Amino acid sequence: MSRDLVTIKGGKDGFRLLVDSSASMEEIEAEIKKKLNENPGFFPEGTKFELEVADLDRSVKKGIGQILSQHGLGVEMSAKKEPPPAPAEKSQMPPQYVIQHGGNVEAQEMTVVEHTVRGGEEITSQGSVLIMGNINPGAQIIAGGSIDVRGTCRGMVHAGAWGDTSAVVIADRLMPTQIRIANMIARSPDIMEKSDFAERASIKDGQIIIEPIER
Amino acid sequence: MSEVIVVTSGKGGVGKSTTTANLGVGLAMRGKKVVLIDTDTGLRNLDLLLGLENRIMYDLIDVVDGRVEIKKALVRHKKYENLQLLPTSQVKDKSAVNPADLMALCDELRKEYDFVIIDCPAGIEQGFQTAIAGADTAIVVTMPEVSAVRDADKIIGELGRSEKDNIKLIINRIRPAMVDSGEMMDMDDINDILAIKCIGQVPDDIKVVTSANRGEPVVGDGDSQAGKAYENIVGRLLGEDIPFMEFEKEGFFKKLMKAFKLSKD
Ligand SMILES: Nc1ncnc2c1ncn2[C@@H]1O[C@H](COP(=O)(O)OP(=O)(O)OP(=O)(O)O)[C@@H](O)[C@H]1O
Ligand SMILES: [Mg+2]
């Protein structure tokens, strides 16, 4: 695959726009328009993109701002090139995910997975995710919305991965290695207890809390 | 009906070759026509476990390259003439055989044999893809260890993606005393995670090693717990309903002590 001139990344603080500084303004414009048209409606009006400007020409920056505003979108300049390095603990997986452009990306969509997600598998969805099976250790679910597991959750789950702090994680048996909601991380106790009832993890008063629920 | 079975694991050294050799001999003892294929090219050792190294003339690579016919490359077992081994090369590497080669080979062999059992190399690379290509059934071997179970899980996912849906589990090298004391994962935990049909629980048994060194798989050795466990797996492969055995965890003396203590209070 050739390197993209323009890459849009969803991070915990919103979207970041990465632009190849060697590309011409025309190429950049064409590429941004293409990306936006691929997923009409995916970026709601008023969405602000963080633009990495370290090595971009001033005229290019201005041009990008104009293109985005034509689409009702905004831009914020940022001096940093890459997000700050993740703490060692989470180095396995940086807190940002490339948005997969292709077909089924619509906001609020629900992905239903009808099998157990095994170690090494990863499921990414812009919307919420319903798993009709287990999430095994070493598996990873990343959802823009909430995650509901009709089984045992032992893997890594990240709900509200693009900043939605109202997202929740629900599982029949909730014993994941890590739960992330928006930009918060809770890791499992080192000795895991088997839970006998369904539980829900959500953000309350600035931290992730887990409580039993009826279902 | 003949069956092509691949024995695989993900993690290395958990007992794939040992399992292949024992199931091969065990099925042959029950009168089945069996051929074992070593696909661990470059690291072959199934011939050693069967005590057949000195009889090898040709190998898998000679067959897929068309230098010899399959029949000529098969090595017959010393004791069971209905058991044959197709060894692989010690000097070539895994790229010498591809999935299509193995599929064609399995289809050829299934005409004549009741069981074709393929010993798979460790890992999930090309050698794995080749080994599983022609199989109807996969046996995943794991150990009661977090990392081995993690790899088994990955392999099961991989098999599913290759549309191999008939997958069975063997848990090898169990140490009952450690399971009891909570130092080793217990069978329920493993089955809970892997969620595929378990057809064997084999204890850790020094006799597996000593018999392998002699080139005589332990299956059928009535004095060995592992030997009995392999015999049971053979029965289950033949469709028999055999309950899992209870392992002897403690010596006679310790048991007596316990009984004594129990009666006292
Ligand atoms: N049940 C058992 N009890 C004791 N030792 C065992 C048992 N099963 C296997 N072993 C020993 O473990 C070692 C590895 O076994 P084996 O070669 O069968 O594994 P493998 O999965 O084929 O390895 P590789 O990935 O290298 O091909 C050998 O030394 C074998 O004798
Ligand atoms: Mg081996």
Coordinates of C-alpha atoms in Angstrom, one line a residue, chain B residues 27-128:
Chain B
L27 CA -4.7 -46.7 16.3
A28 CA -2.5 -49.2 14.7
M29 CA -2.8 -51.4 17.8
R30 CA -6.5 -51.3 17.3
G31 CA -6.0 -52.6 13.7
K32 CA -6.5 -49.4 11.8
K33 CA -4.4 -48.5 8.8
V34 CA -2.5 -45.4 9.7
V35 CA 0.0 -43.1 8.0
L36 CA 1.8 -40.3 9.9
I37 CA 3.2 -37.3 8.1
D38 CA 5.9 -35.2 9.6
T39 CA 5.6 -31.6 8.3
D40 CA 8.1 -30.1 10.6
T41 CA 10.6 -29.8 7.8
G42 CA 14.1 -28.9 9.0
L43 CA 13.3 -30.1 12.6
R44 CA 11.9 -33.5 11.9
N45 CA 11.7 -35.8 14.9
L46 CA 8.7 -38.0 14.5
D47 CA 11.0 -40.7 13.1
L48 CA 13.0 -40.7 16.3
L49 CA 9.9 -41.0 18.5
L50 CA 9.0 -44.1 16.5
G51 CA 12.5 -45.5 16.4
L52 CA 12.6 -45.4 12.6
E53 CA 15.4 -43.0 11.7
N54 CA 17.7 -45.6 10.3
R55 CA 15.1 -46.8 7.8
I56 CA 14.5 -43.5 6.1
M57 CA 15.3 -43.6 2.4
Y58 CA 13.2 -40.7 0.9
D59 CA 11.1 -37.9 2.4
L60 CA 8.1 -35.7 2.0
I61 CA 10.1 -33.3 -0.2
D62 CA 11.1 -36.0 -2.6
V63 CA 7.5 -36.9 -2.9
V64 CA 6.1 -33.4 -3.5
D65 CA 8.9 -32.7 -6.0
G66 CA 7.9 -35.8 -7.9
R67 CA 11.3 -37.7 -7.4
V68 CA 9.7 -40.7 -5.9
E69 CA 6.2 -42.2 -5.5
I70 CA 4.5 -41.9 -2.1
K71 CA 4.7 -45.6 -1.5
K72 CA 8.5 -45.6 -1.9
A73 CA 8.9 -42.9 0.7
L74 CA 6.7 -44.5 3.4
V75 CA 8.6 -46.2 6.2
R76 CA 6.9 -49.1 7.8
H77 CA 6.8 -49.5 11.6
K78 CA 8.8 -52.3 13.0
K79 CA 6.1 -53.8 15.0
Y80 CA 2.8 -52.7 13.4
E81 CA 2.9 -53.1 9.7
N82 CA -0.4 -51.2 9.3
L83 CA 1.5 -48.1 10.5
Q84 CA 3.6 -46.0 8.1
L85 CA 5.6 -42.9 8.5
L86 CA 6.2 -40.3 5.8
P87 CA 9.2 -38.4 7.2
T88 CA 10.3 -35.0 6.2
S89 CA 13.7 -33.6 5.3
Q90 CA 16.2 -32.6 7.9
V91 CA 18.0 -30.1 5.6
K92 CA 15.3 -28.3 3.6
D93 CA 13.0 -25.7 5.1
K94 CA 9.3 -25.2 5.3
S95 CA 9.0 -23.3 2.0
A96 CA 9.8 -26.6 0.2
V97 CA 6.1 -27.7 0.6
N98 CA 3.0 -25.7 0.0
P99 CA -0.6 -26.2 1.0
A100 CA -1.7 -27.5 -2.4
D101 CA 1.0 -30.2 -2.3
L102 CA -0.2 -31.4 1.1
M103 CA -3.8 -31.3 0.1
A104 CA -3.1 -33.5 -3.0
L105 CA -1.0 -35.9 -0.8
C106 CA -3.7 -36.3 1.8
D107 CA -6.3 -37.0 -0.9
E108 CA -4.1 -39.7 -2.3
L109 CA -3.4 -41.3 1.1
R110 CA -7.0 -41.2 2.3
K111 CA -7.9 -43.7 -0.4
E112 CA -5.8 -46.3 1.3
Y113 CA -5.6 -45.5 5.0
D114 CA -8.2 -45.1 7.8
F115 CA -6.2 -42.3 9.5
V116 CA -3.8 -39.8 8.1
I117 CA -2.2 -37.9 11.0
I118 CA -0.1 -34.8 10.3
D119 CA 2.4 -33.5 12.9
C120 CA 2.4 -29.7 12.5
P121 CA 5.4 -27.4 13.2
A122 CA 5.0 -24.8 16.0
G123 CA 3.9 -21.3 15.1
I124 CA 1.3 -19.8 12.8
E125 CA 3.4 -19.2 9.7
Q126 CA 3.6 -20.9 6.4
G127 CA 4.4 -24.4 7.9
F128 CA 1.2 -24.3 9.9

